[in-house]
């Protein structure tokens, strides 16, 4: 059984071996944490952006990236507490569109399939998931043209998204998953 905890700690300071980042197929990252991850992990961003550009990345998929060791001076560095893998969960087709439950479900199923060998054969024990892109902001104002789309696809965090995450991730063996939520959310 996986140990799943909600936390307010900054995800980019996490000591997790795997970062799970919700992204879109447009290759545009608007979330401040995702843009910071873009500069911290350029190898992941280049692979993700290339997959967006060539059309090989589809909504409801998971692009798992194994990070290369960085070179520092004459010898390779230990990479400190940086993750060895980054999972790009493709949950929407555009940064202004919220995640749909069927896309999130499909992406989580692919993530599970890719995590099992990492847990079994490579000893992965800690993962961190960025929750902010999965939380729909109901106070956001929409134009009349997009209002019907926003109302149709806005999953509720507490009643739909979080239970879906728990359902798909809780039975992963020997894994601790920290779900990083914004500070204004109660834990």
mmCIF file of N, CA and C in Angstrom, residues 24 55 86 99 167:
data_model
loop_
_atom_site.group_PDB
_atom_site.id
_atom_site.type_symbol
_atom_site.label_atom_id
_atom_site.label_comp_id
_atom_site.label_asym_id
_atom_site.label_seq_id
_atom_site.Cartn_x
_atom_site.Cartn_y
_atom_site.Cartn_z
ATOM 1 N N UNK A 24 -0.051 19.976 -20.376
ATOM 2 C CA UNK A 24 -1.004 19.964 -21.479
ATOM 3 C C UNK A 24 -0.289 19.590 -22.770
ATOM 4 N N UNK A 55 3.544 16.055 -32.176
ATOM 5 C CA UNK A 55 2.220 15.447 -32.091
ATOM 6 C C UNK A 55 2.191 14.056 -31.494
ATOM 7 N N UNK A 86 10.922 12.198 -13.965
ATOM 8 C CA UNK A 86 9.821 13.164 -13.981
ATOM 9 C C UNK A 86 8.718 12.578 -14.847
ATOM 10 N N UNK A 99 -8.639 20.102 -16.525
ATOM 11 C CA UNK A 99 -8.543 18.660 -16.764
ATOM 12 C C UNK A 99 -9.933 18.041 -16.821
ATOM 13 N N UNK A 167 -7.661 6.538 -5.523
ATOM 14 C CA UNK A 167 -8.074 5.258 -6.097
ATOM 15 C C UNK A 167 -6.970 4.655 -6.969
#
